[in-house]
Coordinates of C-alpha atoms (C1' of nucleotides) in Angstrom, one line a residue:
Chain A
X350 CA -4.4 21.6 -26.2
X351 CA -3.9 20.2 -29.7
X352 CA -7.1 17.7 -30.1
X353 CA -10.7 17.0 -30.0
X354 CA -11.2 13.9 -29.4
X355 CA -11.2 10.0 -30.1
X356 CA -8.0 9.9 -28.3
X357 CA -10.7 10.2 -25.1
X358 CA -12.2 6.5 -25.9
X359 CA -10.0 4.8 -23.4
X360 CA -10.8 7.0 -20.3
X361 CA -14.5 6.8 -21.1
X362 CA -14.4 2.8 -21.5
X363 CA -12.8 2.9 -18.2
X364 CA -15.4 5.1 -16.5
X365 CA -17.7 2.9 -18.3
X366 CA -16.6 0.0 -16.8
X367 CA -18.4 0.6 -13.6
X368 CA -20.6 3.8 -14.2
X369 CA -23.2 4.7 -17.0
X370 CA -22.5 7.5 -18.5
X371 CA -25.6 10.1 -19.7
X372 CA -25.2 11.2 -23.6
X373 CA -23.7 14.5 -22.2
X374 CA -21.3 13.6 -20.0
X375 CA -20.5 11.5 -22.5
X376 CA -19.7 14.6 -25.0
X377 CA -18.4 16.5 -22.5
X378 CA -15.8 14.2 -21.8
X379 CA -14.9 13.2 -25.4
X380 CA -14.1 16.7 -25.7
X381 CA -11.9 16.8 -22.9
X382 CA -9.3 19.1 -23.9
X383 CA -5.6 17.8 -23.6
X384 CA -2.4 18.3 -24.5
X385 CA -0.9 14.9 -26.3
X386 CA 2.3 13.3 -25.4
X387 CA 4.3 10.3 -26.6
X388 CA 6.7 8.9 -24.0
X389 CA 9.5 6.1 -24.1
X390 CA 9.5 3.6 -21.6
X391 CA 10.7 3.9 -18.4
X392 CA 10.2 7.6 -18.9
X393 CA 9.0 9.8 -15.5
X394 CA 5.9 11.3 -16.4
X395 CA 6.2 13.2 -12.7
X396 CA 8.5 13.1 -10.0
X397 CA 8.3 12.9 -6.4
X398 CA 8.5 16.4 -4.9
X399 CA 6.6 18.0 -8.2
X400 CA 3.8 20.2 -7.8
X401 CA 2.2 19.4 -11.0
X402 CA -0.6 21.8 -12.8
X403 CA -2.3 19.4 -14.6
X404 CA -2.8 15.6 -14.3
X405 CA -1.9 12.6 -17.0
X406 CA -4.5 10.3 -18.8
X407 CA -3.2 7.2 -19.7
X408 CA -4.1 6.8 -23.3
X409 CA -2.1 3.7 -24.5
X410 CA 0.4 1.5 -22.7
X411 CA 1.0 0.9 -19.1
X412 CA 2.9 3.0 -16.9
X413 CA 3.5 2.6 -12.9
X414 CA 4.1 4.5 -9.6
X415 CA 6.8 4.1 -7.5
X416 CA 8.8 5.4 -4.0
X417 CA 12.8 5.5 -3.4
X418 CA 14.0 4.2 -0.6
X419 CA 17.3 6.0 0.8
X420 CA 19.7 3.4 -0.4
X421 CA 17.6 3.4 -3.6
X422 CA 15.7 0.4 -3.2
X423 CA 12.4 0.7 -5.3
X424 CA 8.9 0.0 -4.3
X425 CA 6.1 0.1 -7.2
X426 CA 3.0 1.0 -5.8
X427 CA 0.5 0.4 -8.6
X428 CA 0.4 -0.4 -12.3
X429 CA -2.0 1.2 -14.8
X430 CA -3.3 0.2 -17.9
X431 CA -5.4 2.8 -20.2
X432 CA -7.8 4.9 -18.9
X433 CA -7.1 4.9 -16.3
X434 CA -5.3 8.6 -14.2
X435 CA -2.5 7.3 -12.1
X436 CA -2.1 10.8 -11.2
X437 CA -5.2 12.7 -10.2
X438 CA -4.7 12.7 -6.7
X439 CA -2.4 15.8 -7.8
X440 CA -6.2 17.8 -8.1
X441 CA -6.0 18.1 -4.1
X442 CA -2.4 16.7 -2.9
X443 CA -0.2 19.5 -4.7
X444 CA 3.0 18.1 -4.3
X445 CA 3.9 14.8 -5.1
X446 CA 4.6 11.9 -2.6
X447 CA 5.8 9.6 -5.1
X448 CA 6.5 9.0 -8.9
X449 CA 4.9 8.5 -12.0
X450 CA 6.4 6.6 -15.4
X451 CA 5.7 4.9 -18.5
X452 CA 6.1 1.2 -18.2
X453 CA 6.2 0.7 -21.8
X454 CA 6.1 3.0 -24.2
X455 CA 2.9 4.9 -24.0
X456 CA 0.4 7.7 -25.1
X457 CA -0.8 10.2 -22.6
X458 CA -2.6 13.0 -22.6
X459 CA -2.7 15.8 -19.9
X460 CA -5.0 17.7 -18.5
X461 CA -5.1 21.1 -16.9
X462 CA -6.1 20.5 -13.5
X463 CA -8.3 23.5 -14.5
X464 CA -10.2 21.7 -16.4
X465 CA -10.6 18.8 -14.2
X466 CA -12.3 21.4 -11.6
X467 CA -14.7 23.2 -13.9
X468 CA -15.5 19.5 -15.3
X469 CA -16.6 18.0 -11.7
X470 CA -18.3 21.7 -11.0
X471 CA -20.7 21.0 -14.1
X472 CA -20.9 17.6 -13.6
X473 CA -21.2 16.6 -10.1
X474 CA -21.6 12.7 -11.4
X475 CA -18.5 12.7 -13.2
X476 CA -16.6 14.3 -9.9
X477 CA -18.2 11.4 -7.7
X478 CA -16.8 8.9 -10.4
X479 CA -13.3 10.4 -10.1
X480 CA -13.5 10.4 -6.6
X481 CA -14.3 7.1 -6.7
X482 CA -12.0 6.1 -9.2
X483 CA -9.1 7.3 -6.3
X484 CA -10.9 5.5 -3.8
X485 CA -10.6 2.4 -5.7
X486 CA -6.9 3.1 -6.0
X487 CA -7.0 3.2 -2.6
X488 CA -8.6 0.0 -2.3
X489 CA -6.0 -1.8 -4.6
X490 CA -2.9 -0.1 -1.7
X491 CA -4.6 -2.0 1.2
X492 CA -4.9 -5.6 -1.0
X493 CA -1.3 -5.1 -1.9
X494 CA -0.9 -4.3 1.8
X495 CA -2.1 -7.3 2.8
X496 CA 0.1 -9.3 0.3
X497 CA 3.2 -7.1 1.0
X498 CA 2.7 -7.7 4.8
X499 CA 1.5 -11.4 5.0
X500 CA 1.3 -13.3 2.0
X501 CA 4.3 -15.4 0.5
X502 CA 6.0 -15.2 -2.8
X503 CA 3.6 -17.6 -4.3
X504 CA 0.4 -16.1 -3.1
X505 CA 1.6 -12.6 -3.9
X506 CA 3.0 -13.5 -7.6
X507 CA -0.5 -15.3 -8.1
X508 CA -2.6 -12.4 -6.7
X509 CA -1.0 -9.7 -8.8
X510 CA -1.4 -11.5 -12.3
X511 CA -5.4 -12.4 -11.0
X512 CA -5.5 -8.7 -10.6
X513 CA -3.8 -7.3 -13.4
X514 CA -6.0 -10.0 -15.7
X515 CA -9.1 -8.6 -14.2
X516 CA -8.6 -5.2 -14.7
X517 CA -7.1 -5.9 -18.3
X518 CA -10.6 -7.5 -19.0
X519 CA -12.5 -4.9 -17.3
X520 CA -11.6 -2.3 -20.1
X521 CA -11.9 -5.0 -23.3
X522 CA -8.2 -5.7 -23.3
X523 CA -8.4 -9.2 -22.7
X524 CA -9.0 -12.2 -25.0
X525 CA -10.0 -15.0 -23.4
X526 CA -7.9 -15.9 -20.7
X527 CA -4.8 -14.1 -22.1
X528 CA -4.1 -10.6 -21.5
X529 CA -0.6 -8.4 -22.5
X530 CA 1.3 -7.9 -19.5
X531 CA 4.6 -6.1 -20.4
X532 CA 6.2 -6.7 -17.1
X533 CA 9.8 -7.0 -16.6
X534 CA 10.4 -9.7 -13.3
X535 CA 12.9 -7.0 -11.8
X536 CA 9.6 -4.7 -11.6
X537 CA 7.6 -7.6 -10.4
X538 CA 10.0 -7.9 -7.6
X539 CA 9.7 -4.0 -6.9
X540 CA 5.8 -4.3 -7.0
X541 CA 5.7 -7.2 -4.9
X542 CA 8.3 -6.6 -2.1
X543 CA 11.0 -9.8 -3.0
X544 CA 14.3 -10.1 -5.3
X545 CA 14.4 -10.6 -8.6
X546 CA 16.1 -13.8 -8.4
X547 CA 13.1 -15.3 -6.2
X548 CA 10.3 -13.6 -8.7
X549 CA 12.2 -16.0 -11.0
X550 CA 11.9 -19.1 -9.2
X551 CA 8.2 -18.0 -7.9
X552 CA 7.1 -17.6 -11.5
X553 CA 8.8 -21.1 -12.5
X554 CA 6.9 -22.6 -10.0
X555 CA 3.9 -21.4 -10.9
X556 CA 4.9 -22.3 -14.6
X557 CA 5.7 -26.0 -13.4
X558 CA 2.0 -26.4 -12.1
X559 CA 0.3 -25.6 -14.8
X560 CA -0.9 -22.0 -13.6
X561 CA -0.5 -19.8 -16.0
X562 CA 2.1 -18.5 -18.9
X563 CA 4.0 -15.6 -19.0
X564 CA 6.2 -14.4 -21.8
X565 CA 7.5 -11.7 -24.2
X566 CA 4.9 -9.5 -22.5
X567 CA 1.6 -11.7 -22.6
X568 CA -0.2 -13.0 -19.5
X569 CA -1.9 -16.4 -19.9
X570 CA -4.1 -17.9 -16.7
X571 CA -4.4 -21.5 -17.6
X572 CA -6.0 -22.7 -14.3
X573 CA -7.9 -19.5 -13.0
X574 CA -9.1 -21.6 -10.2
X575 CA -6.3 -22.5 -8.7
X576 CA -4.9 -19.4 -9.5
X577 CA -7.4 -17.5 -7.3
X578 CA -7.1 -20.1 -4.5
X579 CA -3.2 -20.3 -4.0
X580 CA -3.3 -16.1 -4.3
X581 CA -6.0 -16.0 -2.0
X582 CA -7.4 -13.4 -4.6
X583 CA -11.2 -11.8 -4.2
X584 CA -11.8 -9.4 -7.0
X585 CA -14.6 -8.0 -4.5
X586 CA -11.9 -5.0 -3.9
X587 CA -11.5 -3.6 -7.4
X588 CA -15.6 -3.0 -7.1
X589 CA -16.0 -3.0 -11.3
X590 CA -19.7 -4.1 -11.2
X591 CA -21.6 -1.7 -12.8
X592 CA -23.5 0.2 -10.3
X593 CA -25.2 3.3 -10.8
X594 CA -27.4 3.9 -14.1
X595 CA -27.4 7.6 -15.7
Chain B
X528 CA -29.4 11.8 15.7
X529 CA -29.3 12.6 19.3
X530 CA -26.7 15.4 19.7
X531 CA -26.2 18.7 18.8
X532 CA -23.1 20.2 18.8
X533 CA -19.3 20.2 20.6
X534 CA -18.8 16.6 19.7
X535 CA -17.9 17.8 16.5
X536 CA -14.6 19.6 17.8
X537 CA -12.5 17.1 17.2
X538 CA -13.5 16.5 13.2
X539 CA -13.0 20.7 13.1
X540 CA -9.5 20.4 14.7
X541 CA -8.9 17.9 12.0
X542 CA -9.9 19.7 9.6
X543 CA -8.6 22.7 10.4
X544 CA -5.7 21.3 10.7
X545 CA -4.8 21.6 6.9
X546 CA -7.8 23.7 6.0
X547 CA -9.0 27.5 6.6
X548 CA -12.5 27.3 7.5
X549 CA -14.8 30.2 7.0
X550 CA -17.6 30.6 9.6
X551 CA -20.1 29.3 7.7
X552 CA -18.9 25.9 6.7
X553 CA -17.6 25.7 10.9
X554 CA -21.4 26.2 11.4
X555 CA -22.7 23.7 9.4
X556 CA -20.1 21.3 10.5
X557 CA -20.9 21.9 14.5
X558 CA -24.3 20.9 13.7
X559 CA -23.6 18.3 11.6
X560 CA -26.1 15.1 12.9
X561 CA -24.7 12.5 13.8
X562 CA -25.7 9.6 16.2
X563 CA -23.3 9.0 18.8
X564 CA -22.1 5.5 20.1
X565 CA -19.1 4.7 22.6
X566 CA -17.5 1.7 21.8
X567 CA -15.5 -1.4 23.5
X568 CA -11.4 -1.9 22.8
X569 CA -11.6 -4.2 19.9
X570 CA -15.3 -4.0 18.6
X571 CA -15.6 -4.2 14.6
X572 CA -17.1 -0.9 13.7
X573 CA -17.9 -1.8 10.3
X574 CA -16.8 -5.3 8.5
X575 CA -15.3 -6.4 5.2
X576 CA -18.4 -7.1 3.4
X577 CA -20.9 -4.6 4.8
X578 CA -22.7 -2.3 2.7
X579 CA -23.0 0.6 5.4
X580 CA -25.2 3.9 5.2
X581 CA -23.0 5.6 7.1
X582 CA -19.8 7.0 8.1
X583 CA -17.9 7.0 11.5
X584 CA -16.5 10.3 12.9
X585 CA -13.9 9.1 15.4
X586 CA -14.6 11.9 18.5
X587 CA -12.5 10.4 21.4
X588 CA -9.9 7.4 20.8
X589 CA -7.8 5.4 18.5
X590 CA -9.1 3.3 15.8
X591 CA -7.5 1.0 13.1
X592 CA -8.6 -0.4 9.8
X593 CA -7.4 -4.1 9.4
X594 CA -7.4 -6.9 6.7
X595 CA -7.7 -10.9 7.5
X596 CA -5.5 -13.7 5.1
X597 CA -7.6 -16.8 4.2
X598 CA -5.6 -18.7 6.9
X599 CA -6.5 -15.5 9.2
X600 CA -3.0 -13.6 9.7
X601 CA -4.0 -9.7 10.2
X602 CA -2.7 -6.9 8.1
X603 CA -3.7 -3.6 9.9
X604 CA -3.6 -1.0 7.0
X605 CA -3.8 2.4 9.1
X606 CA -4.2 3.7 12.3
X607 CA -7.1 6.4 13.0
X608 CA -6.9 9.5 15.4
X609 CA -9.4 11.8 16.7
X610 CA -11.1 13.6 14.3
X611 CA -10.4 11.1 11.4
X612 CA -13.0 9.5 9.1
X613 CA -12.0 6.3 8.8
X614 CA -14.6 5.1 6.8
X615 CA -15.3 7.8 4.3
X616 CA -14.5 6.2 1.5
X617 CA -18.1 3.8 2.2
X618 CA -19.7 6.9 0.6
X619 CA -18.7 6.1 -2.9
X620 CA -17.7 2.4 -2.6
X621 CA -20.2 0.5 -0.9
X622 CA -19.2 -2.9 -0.4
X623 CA -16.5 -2.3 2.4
X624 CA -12.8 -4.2 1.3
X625 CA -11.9 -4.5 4.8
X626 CA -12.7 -3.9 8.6
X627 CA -12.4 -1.5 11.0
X628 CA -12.2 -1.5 15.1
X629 CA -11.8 0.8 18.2
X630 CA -8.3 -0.1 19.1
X631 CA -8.9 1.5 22.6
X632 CA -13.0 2.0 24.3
X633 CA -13.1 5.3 21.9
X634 CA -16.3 7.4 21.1
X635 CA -17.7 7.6 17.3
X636 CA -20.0 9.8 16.0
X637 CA -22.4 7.8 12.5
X638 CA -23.2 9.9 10.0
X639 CA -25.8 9.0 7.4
X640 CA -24.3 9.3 3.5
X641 CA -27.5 10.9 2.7
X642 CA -26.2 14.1 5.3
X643 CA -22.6 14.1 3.9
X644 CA -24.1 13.8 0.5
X645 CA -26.3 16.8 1.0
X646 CA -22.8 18.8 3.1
X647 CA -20.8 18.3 -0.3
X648 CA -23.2 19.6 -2.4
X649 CA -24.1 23.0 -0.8
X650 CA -20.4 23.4 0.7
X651 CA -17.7 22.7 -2.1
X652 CA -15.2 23.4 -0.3
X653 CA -15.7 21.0 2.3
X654 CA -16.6 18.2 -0.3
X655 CA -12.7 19.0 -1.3
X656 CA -11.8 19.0 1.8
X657 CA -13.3 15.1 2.4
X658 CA -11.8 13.9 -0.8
X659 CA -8.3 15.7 0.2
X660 CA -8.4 13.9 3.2
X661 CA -9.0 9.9 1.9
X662 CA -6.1 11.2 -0.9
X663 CA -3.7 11.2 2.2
X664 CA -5.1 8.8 3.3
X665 CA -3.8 6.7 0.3
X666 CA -0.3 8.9 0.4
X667 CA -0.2 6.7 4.0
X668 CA -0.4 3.7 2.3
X669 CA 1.9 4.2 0.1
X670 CA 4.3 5.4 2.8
X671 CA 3.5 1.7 4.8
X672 CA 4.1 -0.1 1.5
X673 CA 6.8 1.4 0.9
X674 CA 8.1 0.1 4.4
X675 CA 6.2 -3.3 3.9
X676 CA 7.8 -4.1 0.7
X677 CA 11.6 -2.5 0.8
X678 CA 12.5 -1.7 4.9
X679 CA 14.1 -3.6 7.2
X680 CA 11.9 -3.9 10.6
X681 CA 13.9 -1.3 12.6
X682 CA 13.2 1.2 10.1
X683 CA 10.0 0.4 9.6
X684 CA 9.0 0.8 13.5
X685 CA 11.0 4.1 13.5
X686 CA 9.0 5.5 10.4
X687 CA 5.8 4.6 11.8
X688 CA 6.6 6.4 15.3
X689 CA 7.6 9.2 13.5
X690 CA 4.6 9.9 11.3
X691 CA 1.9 8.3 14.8
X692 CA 3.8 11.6 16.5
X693 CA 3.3 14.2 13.4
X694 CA -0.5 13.3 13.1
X695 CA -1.1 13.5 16.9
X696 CA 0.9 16.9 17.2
X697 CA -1.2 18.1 14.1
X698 CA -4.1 18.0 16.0
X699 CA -2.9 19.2 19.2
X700 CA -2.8 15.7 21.1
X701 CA 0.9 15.5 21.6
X702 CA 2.6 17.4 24.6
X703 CA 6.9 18.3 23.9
X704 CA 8.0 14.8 22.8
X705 CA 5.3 13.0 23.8
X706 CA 2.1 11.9 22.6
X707 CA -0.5 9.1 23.8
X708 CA 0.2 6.0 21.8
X709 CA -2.1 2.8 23.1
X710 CA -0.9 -0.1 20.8
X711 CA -0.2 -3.3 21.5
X712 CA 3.3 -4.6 20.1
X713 CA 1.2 -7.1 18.2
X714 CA -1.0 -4.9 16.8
X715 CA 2.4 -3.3 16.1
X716 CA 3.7 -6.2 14.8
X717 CA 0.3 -6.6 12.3
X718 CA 0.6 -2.8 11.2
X719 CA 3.9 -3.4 10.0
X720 CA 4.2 -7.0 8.8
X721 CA 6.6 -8.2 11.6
X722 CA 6.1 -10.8 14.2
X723 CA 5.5 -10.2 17.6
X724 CA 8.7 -11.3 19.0
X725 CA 10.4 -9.8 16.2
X726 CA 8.6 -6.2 17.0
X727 CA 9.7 -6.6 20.7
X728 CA 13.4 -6.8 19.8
X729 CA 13.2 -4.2 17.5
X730 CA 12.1 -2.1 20.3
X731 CA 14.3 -3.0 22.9
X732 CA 17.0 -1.6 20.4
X733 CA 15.3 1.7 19.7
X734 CA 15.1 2.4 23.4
X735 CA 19.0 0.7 24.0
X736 CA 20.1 3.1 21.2
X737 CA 18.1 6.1 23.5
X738 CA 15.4 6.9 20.6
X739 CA 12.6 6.0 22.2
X740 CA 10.8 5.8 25.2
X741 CA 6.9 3.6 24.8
X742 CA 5.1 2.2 27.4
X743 CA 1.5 2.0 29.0
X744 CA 0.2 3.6 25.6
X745 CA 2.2 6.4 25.6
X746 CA 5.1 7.1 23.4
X747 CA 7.9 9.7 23.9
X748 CA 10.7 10.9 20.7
X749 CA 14.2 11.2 22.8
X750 CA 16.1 11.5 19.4
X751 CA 14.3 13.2 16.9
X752 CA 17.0 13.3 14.4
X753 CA 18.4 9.9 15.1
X754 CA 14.9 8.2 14.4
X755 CA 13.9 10.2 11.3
X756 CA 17.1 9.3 9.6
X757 CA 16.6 5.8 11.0
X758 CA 13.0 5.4 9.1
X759 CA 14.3 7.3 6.7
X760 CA 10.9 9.7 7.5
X761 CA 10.1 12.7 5.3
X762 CA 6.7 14.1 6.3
X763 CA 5.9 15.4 3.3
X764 CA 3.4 12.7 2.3
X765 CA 1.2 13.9 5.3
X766 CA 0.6 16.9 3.5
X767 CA -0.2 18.6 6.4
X768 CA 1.0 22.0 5.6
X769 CA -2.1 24.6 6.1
X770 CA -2.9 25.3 2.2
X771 CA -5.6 27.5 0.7
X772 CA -7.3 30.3 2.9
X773 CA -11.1 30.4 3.4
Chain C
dC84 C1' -3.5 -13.4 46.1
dG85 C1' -4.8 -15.0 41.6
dG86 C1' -5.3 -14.5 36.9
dC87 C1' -4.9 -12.8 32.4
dG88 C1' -3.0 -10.3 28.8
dA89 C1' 1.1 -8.1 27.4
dT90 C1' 5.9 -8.4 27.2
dT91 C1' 10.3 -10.7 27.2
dT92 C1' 13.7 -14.4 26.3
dG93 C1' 16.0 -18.4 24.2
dA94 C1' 16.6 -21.8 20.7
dT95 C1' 15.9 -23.4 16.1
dA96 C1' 14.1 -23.2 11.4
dA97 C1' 12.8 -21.1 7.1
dT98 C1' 11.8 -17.9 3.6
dG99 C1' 13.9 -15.0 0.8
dG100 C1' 18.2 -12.1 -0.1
dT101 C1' 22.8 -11.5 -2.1
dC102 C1' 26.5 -12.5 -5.2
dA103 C1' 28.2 -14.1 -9.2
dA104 C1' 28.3 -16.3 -13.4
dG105 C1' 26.1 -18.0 -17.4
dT106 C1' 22.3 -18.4 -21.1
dG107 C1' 19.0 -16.8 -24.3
dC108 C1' 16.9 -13.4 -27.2
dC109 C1' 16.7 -9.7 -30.3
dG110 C1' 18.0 -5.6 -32.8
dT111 C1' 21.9 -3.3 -34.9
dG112 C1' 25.6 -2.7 -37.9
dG113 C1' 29.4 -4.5 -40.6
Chain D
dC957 C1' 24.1 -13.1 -43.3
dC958 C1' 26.4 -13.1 -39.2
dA959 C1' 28.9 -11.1 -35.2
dC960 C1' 28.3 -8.1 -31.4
dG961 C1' 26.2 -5.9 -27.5
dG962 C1' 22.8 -5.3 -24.2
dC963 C1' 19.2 -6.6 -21.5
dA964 C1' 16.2 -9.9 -19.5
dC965 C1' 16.1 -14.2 -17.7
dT966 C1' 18.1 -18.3 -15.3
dT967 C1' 21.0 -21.0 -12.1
dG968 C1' 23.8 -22.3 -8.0
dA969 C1' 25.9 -21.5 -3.6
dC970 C1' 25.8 -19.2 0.5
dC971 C1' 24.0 -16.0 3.9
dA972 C1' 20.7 -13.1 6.8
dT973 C1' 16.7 -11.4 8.4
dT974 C1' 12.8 -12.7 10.4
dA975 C1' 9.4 -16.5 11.7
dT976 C1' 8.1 -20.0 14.9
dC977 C1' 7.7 -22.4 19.2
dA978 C1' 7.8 -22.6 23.9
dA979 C1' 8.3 -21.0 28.3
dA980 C1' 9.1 -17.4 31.7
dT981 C1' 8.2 -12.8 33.7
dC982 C1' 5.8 -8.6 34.4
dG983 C1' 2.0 -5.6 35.5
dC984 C1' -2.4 -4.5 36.5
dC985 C1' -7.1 -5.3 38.2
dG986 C1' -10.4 -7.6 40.9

DNA sequence: CGGCGATTTGATAATGGTCAAGTGCCGTGG
DNA sequence: CCACGGCACTTGACCATTATCAAATCGCCG
């Protein structure tokens, strides 16, 4: 527990992104208290089978979740930019059913789950916004469902980078149509269910058409519309409109 | 709000299932009002789009929660059992992402948000309880994506056999080895991102190999062992382990 | 008996996987 | 400054799992 605060401004422009905070829950939260961490990348911040104490706000970087096939085959199961608490689940599910790394090198800070429980006991508001901030993560599994199960490379490839823009853009780190998107294609192909060598060709394609760029760890979207059409993408699911005043 | 009580059982049993009760928060969940409705095999309970003011208790039958592709292939996301709440998470996101139907004539209980609202608030516990529950409920999808994006199709029937059994016998539904199972192999085939045809081989093989016996919506385990390696099941994510007394 | 939905079967095609080798990029150390 | 090493990316050839299409059978209910 070595800080006060300012290192709290990403979570709260996430929770801002689709909930108005009142002046005190406001305070409360910049004062969160949690313990600092720098990790490197490809770090595990938790492992599957863990029964973690406390859970991990993602300060700066991106880190993702991921399940282990028996023969060792990876599936990534979400990606998460700052802010954001790939983790918090842990509050109620003690042990863990999957893990948790950095993607890139990243800052997190963690959090007694403790303090998470007094915090939504005081502020009822702020536990309905975590709630719903798992039930939005929840939301983001079934569309990746539904690309998993029945889209094609193309759609899928093109649905994941309209997402990953949107929620980029959702917290301010977007500018203009480019975002960063430190993504290797071998953990696109986890993410998205296919090889590596067929990301490749997927993300040529796309390239070829005039879609969008994608290099040395920055998105561009260079024809949204089409974009969104060919991935068959609705950001309807991610639910960011702000929605409920203090 | 036309009933009383003892259509509530099969929520408790649900419940119960992972949670002590204490007498008090039993009572208020007997009485809890709810309108009841019996539904058709295949009616859309709620829709992708709908903003409902309530949630649906499933009392009596099976239920499944289902996404539609622009050119309308169907991604069934989960399957629902008696005493589930498939539609809980409408309480804090209110534009639903997706559908949900009786997959057999099954009986529903509607409960406003307002009452569930008012339920978390004086009983804590059971407000845990709720958010606990849609938590595994994402644990299950990430078990299916796991399948969707990294298993071959026998595995991926065999998994989902396995965990259908665990979440019946949890609530007292299965009998030895067996437990009702009413699904369709395309519905099969749409839960797990397989074609029909392709779903039908698949389970000719499990039953050759003697793993299996399914048929007229009821589904027996012959080979326990056999099919859990086969999946390549852990039931772990189900979290179903009775956890923190009253 | 008729009919309809569910299941089964066969033949063929396609999307994407695997294997293997090569290229490009960048940071490190001589 | 340049060679080296490592990692990500790219390419080509071949293969496999699964999709698609179409038709036949089964089972149950009226």
């Amino acid at each position: 527990v070595n800080n006060l605060n300012e290192h709290t401004g990403a979570l709260i422009r996430k929770l801002e992104s689709t909930f108005v905070l009142s002046d005190s829950e406001r305070a409360v939260l910049t004062r969160l208290p949690m313990s600092l961490a720098q990790l490197r990348r490809d770090q595990d911040i938790v492992r599957d089978g863990d029964r973690p104490t406390r859970s991990c706000v993602l300060l700066e970087g991106f880190a993702f979740r991921y399940k282990t096939t028996a023969k060792g085959e990876r599936q990534i199961l979400s990606f998460h930019i700052p802010g954001e608490i790939p983790d918090l689940q842990s509050l109620h599910i003690h042990k863990m059913d999957h893990s948790l790394a950095a993607l890139t090198p990243c800052k997190v800070g963690f959090v007694e789950h403790e303090e998470i429980q007094r915090l939504v006991e005081s502020f009822p508001r702020i536990g309905a916004a975590l709630w719903r901030e798992t039930l939005i993560d929840a939301a983001i599994f079934r569309q990746w469902m539904l690309g998993l199960g029945r889209k094609d490379a193309a759609p899928r490839v093109a649905h994941l980078l309209c997402e990953m823009f949107d929620r980029m853009n959702a917290v301010g780190l977007a500018k203009g149509d480019s975002c960063p998107l430190p993504i290797t294609q071998a953990e696109l192909a986890d993410a998205l269910g296919l090889s590596g060598v067929h990301i490749n060709r997927t993300l040529q394609e796309l390239r070829r058409q005039g879609l969008i760029a994608l290099s040395k760890g920055s998105l561009t979207i260079k024809d949204q519309t089409a974009l969104r059409t060919l991935g068959d993408y609705d950001p309807a699911y991610l639910h960011q409109e702000p929605w409920k005043a203090a």
